[in-house]
Coordinates of C-alpha atoms in Angstrom, one line a residue:
M12 CA 133.3 131.5 197.6
E13 CA 130.7 129.5 195.8
T14 CA 127.4 128.7 197.6
M15 CA 125.2 125.6 197.1
Q16 CA 122.8 127.8 195.1
D17 CA 125.6 128.8 192.8
Y18 CA 126.4 125.2 192.1
L19 CA 122.7 124.5 191.4
Y20 CA 122.5 127.5 189.1
G21 CA 125.6 126.3 187.3
F22 CA 124.3 122.8 187.0
E23 CA 121.1 124.1 185.4
N24 CA 123.1 126.1 182.8
Y25 CA 125.3 123.0 182.2
L26 CA 122.2 120.9 181.4
R27 CA 120.8 123.5 179.1
D28 CA 123.9 124.8 177.3
D29 CA 126.4 121.9 177.4
K30 CA 124.1 118.8 177.5
K31 CA 121.4 120.4 175.3
R32 CA 118.7 118.9 177.5
S33 CA 115.1 119.7 176.7
D34 CA 113.2 122.1 179.0
N35 CA 111.1 119.1 180.3
T36 CA 114.2 117.1 181.2
L37 CA 115.8 120.1 182.8
M38 CA 112.8 120.8 185.0
S39 CA 112.6 117.1 186.0
Y40 CA 116.3 117.0 187.0
M41 CA 116.1 120.1 189.0
R42 CA 112.9 119.0 190.7
D43 CA 114.5 115.7 191.7
I44 CA 117.5 117.5 193.1
R45 CA 115.4 120.0 195.1
Q46 CA 113.4 117.1 196.6
F47 CA 116.6 115.4 197.7
E48 CA 117.8 118.7 199.1
R49 CA 114.6 119.0 201.2
Y50 CA 115.0 115.4 202.5
Y51 CA 118.7 115.7 203.3
N52 CA 118.4 119.2 204.9
R53 CA 122.1 119.8 204.7
P54 CA 124.4 121.1 202.0
L55 CA 124.1 118.7 199.1
I56 CA 127.9 118.7 198.6
D57 CA 128.3 116.7 201.8
A58 CA 126.0 113.8 200.9
A59 CA 127.6 110.3 200.9
G60 CA 126.5 107.2 199.0
E61 CA 124.8 105.6 202.0
E62 CA 122.7 108.7 202.6
I63 CA 121.6 108.8 199.0
E64 CA 120.7 105.1 199.2
S65 CA 118.7 105.9 202.3
Y66 CA 116.8 108.6 200.4
L67 CA 116.0 106.1 197.6
G68 CA 114.6 103.7 200.2
Y69 CA 112.5 106.6 201.5
L70 CA 111.1 107.2 198.1
A71 CA 110.2 103.5 197.8
S72 CA 108.5 103.4 201.2
A73 CA 106.5 106.5 200.2
G74 CA 105.0 104.6 197.3
K75 CA 107.0 106.1 194.5
S76 CA 107.2 104.0 191.3
Q77 CA 110.4 102.3 190.3
A78 CA 110.5 104.5 187.2
T79 CA 110.4 107.6 189.4
I80 CA 113.1 106.3 191.6
M81 CA 115.3 105.5 188.6
R82 CA 114.8 109.0 187.2
S83 CA 115.9 110.4 190.6
V84 CA 119.0 108.3 190.5
A85 CA 119.8 109.6 187.0
S86 CA 119.2 113.2 188.1
L87 CA 121.4 112.9 191.2
R88 CA 124.1 110.9 189.3
C89 CA 124.4 113.7 186.7
F90 CA 124.5 116.4 189.4
Y91 CA 127.2 114.8 191.4
Q92 CA 129.2 114.0 188.3
Y93 CA 129.0 117.7 187.5
L94 CA 130.3 118.5 191.0
F95 CA 133.1 115.9 190.6
E96 CA 134.2 117.4 187.3
L97 CA 134.2 120.9 188.9
G98 CA 136.6 119.5 191.5
V99 CA 134.4 120.3 194.5
K100 CA 133.6 116.7 195.1
A101 CA 136.3 114.1 195.5
H102 CA 134.2 111.4 193.9
N103 CA 130.6 110.8 192.6
P104 CA 128.8 109.2 195.6
I105 CA 126.1 107.7 193.5
R106 CA 128.3 106.3 190.7
D107 CA 128.0 102.7 191.9
I108 CA 124.4 102.7 193.1
K109 CA 122.3 100.5 190.7
P110 CA 118.6 100.5 191.4
K111 CA 116.4 97.7 190.1
K112 CA 115.2 98.3 186.6
A113 CA 111.6 99.3 186.3
E114 CA 109.3 96.8 184.7
R115 CA 108.5 98.3 181.3
K116 CA 104.7 98.4 180.9
L117 CA 103.2 98.1 177.5
P118 CA 101.7 101.5 176.4
Q119 CA 97.9 101.8 176.0
V120 CA 96.8 102.5 172.4
L121 CA 93.5 103.2 170.7
T122 CA 91.9 101.0 168.2
S123 CA 91.4 102.3 164.7
K124 CA 87.7 102.8 165.4
E125 CA 88.5 104.8 168.5
V126 CA 91.0 107.0 166.6
D127 CA 88.3 107.7 164.0
L128 CA 85.8 108.6 166.8
L129 CA 88.3 110.9 168.6
L130 CA 89.5 112.7 165.4
G131 CA 85.9 113.2 164.3
Q132 CA 84.9 115.1 167.4
P133 CA 86.1 118.6 166.5
K134 CA 83.5 120.2 164.2
C135 CA 84.7 122.8 161.7
T136 CA 81.9 125.2 162.5
D137 CA 84.2 127.8 164.1
L138 CA 87.9 128.8 164.3
K139 CA 88.6 126.5 167.3
G140 CA 87.1 123.5 165.5
Y141 CA 89.4 123.9 162.5
R142 CA 92.4 124.3 164.8
D143 CA 91.5 121.3 167.0
R144 CA 90.8 119.0 164.2
A145 CA 94.2 119.9 162.5
M146 CA 96.1 119.3 165.8
L147 CA 94.5 115.9 166.4
E148 CA 95.0 114.8 162.8
L149 CA 98.6 116.0 162.8
L150 CA 99.4 114.2 166.1
Y151 CA 98.1 110.9 164.9
A152 CA 99.5 111.4 161.3
T153 CA 103.1 111.9 162.6
G154 CA 103.4 110.5 166.1
I155 CA 105.3 113.6 167.2
R156 CA 105.5 114.6 170.9
V157 CA 103.2 117.2 172.2
S158 CA 106.1 119.6 172.9
E159 CA 107.1 119.2 169.2
L160 CA 103.5 119.7 168.1
V161 CA 103.1 123.0 169.9
G162 CA 106.6 124.0 168.9
L163 CA 105.9 123.8 165.2
N164 CA 106.0 127.0 163.1
V165 CA 104.1 127.7 159.9
G166 CA 107.4 127.4 158.0
D167 CA 107.8 123.8 159.2
V168 CA 104.7 122.7 157.1
N169 CA 105.0 121.8 153.4
L170 CA 101.4 121.1 152.3
S171 CA 102.3 120.6 148.6
A172 CA 104.9 117.9 149.4
S173 CA 102.8 116.5 152.3
F174 CA 105.3 116.6 155.1
I175 CA 106.3 118.6 158.2
R176 CA 109.8 119.4 159.5
C177 CA 110.0 118.6 163.2
R178 CA 112.8 119.8 165.5
G179 CA 113.4 117.3 168.2
V180 CA 115.7 117.5 171.2
S181 CA 118.9 116.8 169.3
K182 CA 118.1 116.8 165.5
E183 CA 115.6 117.7 162.9
R184 CA 113.5 115.1 161.0
I185 CA 111.0 115.0 158.2
V186 CA 107.7 113.2 158.8
P187 CA 105.2 112.6 156.0
L188 CA 101.5 113.4 156.2
Y189 CA 98.5 111.4 155.0
P190 CA 95.9 113.2 152.8
A191 CA 93.3 113.8 155.5
A192 CA 95.9 115.5 157.7
V193 CA 97.0 117.7 154.8
R194 CA 93.4 118.7 154.2
S195 CA 92.8 119.5 157.9
L196 CA 96.0 121.5 158.1
S197 CA 95.3 123.3 154.9
D198 CA 91.7 124.2 156.0
Y199 CA 93.1 125.5 159.4
I200 CA 95.9 127.6 157.8
L201 CA 93.7 129.1 155.0
L202 CA 90.4 129.5 156.9
A203 CA 91.2 130.0 160.6
R204 CA 94.7 130.7 161.6
G205 CA 94.9 134.2 160.0
K206 CA 91.9 135.2 162.1
M207 CA 93.2 133.8 165.3
I208 CA 96.8 135.2 165.5
S209 CA 97.2 138.3 167.5
V210 CA 100.1 139.8 165.4
E211 CA 100.9 139.4 161.8
R212 CA 104.5 138.2 162.4
E213 CA 103.4 135.3 164.7
A214 CA 105.4 132.2 163.7
A215 CA 103.6 129.6 165.7
L216 CA 101.5 127.1 163.6
F217 CA 99.0 126.5 166.4
V218 CA 97.7 129.4 168.6
N219 CA 95.4 129.7 171.5
L220 CA 92.3 131.9 171.6
N221 CA 94.5 134.8 172.6
G222 CA 96.4 134.4 169.3
E223 CA 99.6 133.3 171.0
R224 CA 101.5 130.0 170.7
M225 CA 99.5 127.0 172.1
S226 CA 101.0 125.6 175.3
R227 CA 101.4 121.9 176.2
Q228 CA 98.9 122.4 179.1
G229 CA 96.4 124.0 176.7
F230 CA 96.5 121.1 174.3
W231 CA 96.1 118.6 177.2
K232 CA 92.9 120.3 178.1
I233 CA 91.8 120.1 174.4
I234 CA 92.4 116.3 174.2
K235 CA 90.7 115.6 177.5
H236 CA 87.6 117.6 176.3
Y237 CA 87.4 115.4 173.2
Q238 CA 88.0 112.2 175.1
Q239 CA 84.9 113.0 177.2
A240 CA 82.9 114.0 174.2
S241 CA 83.8 110.8 172.4
N242 CA 82.9 108.7 175.4
I243 CA 86.0 106.6 175.0
H244 CA 86.6 104.8 178.3
K245 CA 90.4 105.0 178.1
Q246 CA 92.7 107.6 179.6
I247 CA 93.8 109.5 176.5
T248 CA 96.9 111.7 176.5
P249 CA 98.8 113.2 173.7
H250 CA 101.2 110.3 174.1
T251 CA 98.4 107.8 173.5
L252 CA 98.1 109.1 169.9
R253 CA 101.9 108.8 169.6
H254 CA 101.8 105.2 170.8
S255 CA 98.8 104.4 168.5
F256 CA 100.6 105.9 165.5
A257 CA 103.5 103.5 166.1
A258 CA 101.5 100.4 166.9
H259 CA 99.2 100.9 163.9
L260 CA 102.1 101.4 161.5
L261 CA 103.8 98.3 162.8
E262 CA 100.5 96.2 162.5
N263 CA 100.2 97.3 158.9
G264 CA 103.7 96.3 157.9
A265 CA 106.0 99.3 158.6
D266 CA 109.6 98.4 159.6
L267 CA 111.0 99.3 162.9
R268 CA 113.8 101.5 161.5
S269 CA 111.4 103.7 159.6
I270 CA 109.1 104.1 162.7
Q271 CA 112.2 104.9 164.8
E272 CA 113.2 107.7 162.4
M273 CA 109.7 109.2 162.2
M274 CA 109.3 109.1 166.0
G275 CA 112.7 110.6 166.7
H276 CA 113.9 107.8 168.9
S277 CA 117.7 107.9 169.4
D278 CA 117.7 104.2 170.4
I279 CA 115.7 101.5 168.6
S280 CA 115.1 99.8 171.9
S281 CA 112.6 102.6 172.6
T282 CA 110.8 101.6 169.4
Q283 CA 110.9 97.8 170.0
I284 CA 108.4 98.1 172.8
Y285 CA 105.7 98.3 170.1
V286 CA 106.6 94.8 168.9
G287 CA 105.6 93.4 172.3
L288 CA 102.4 95.4 172.2
V289 CA 101.4 94.2 168.7
N290 CA 102.4 90.6 169.6
K291 CA 100.2 90.8 172.7
R292 CA 97.2 92.1 170.7
L293 CA 97.6 89.3 168.1
K294 CA 97.7 86.7 171.0
D295 CA 94.6 88.2 172.5
V296 CA 92.8 88.0 169.1
Y297 CA 94.0 84.4 168.7
N298 CA 92.8 83.4 172.2
R299 CA 89.4 85.0 171.5
A300 CA 88.9 83.7 168.0
H301 CA 90.5 80.3 167.7
P302 CA 88.0 77.5 168.3
R303 CA 90.5 75.4 170.3
A304 CA 92.2 78.2 172.1

């Protein structure tokens, strides 16, 4: 007889193998379900719709953001749909629960001067400096996600044609590189990477000081270090450079469809948020500069 742990294990495999969810999404879903399990303190298979609604109310009263609550709904809905399709649940108890949509906040971006300041922080005086400059330049040049950045292999880079091949969650895409990014990558690959890798067959493009593939957490520490060094008074994350990449392209005349393709957005609505961001910045400039504003 299947136990609740068996169902959770099966659901995790279902997300990974059938739904092809990324590791980050998989971890988020399982974390949400485990949190509900601790709250409910009974077999999850017994939960009814009103009990799940009560849990969502608990999350709100605990100060959780609407975005967090909506993600929990998505996680639980997917889990109970899985149990329904297995035939162990007569219906999906969360199917008709519709939480309020989270207000979509405009992302924070850097100005062009701030980008120049940040990207100029790594000094190519040692191996780490070559690597860090190449990583920052590549992130801003392409707008790829940090998981995609650290997942790149040497074979994904074409310096002569000035592009990288990026493997996203569901498909592969080609993203062009500007000359400064090509130079930084070339310097790192030719002058530093060979001395940093721990084994000759290492495929990873970017490696840590142990010569192994750089982790997401490792790169977060790198970007925080250079934020402090640059004295930029904004919270900079890898996603800040991704947002800045999109906003600056849009400001300079790139079309939304091209930006969508380069960023790997499956839905253009994810890209359209940058229109609101650019419009807001233009309005701010107008209000500051127009003599009658």
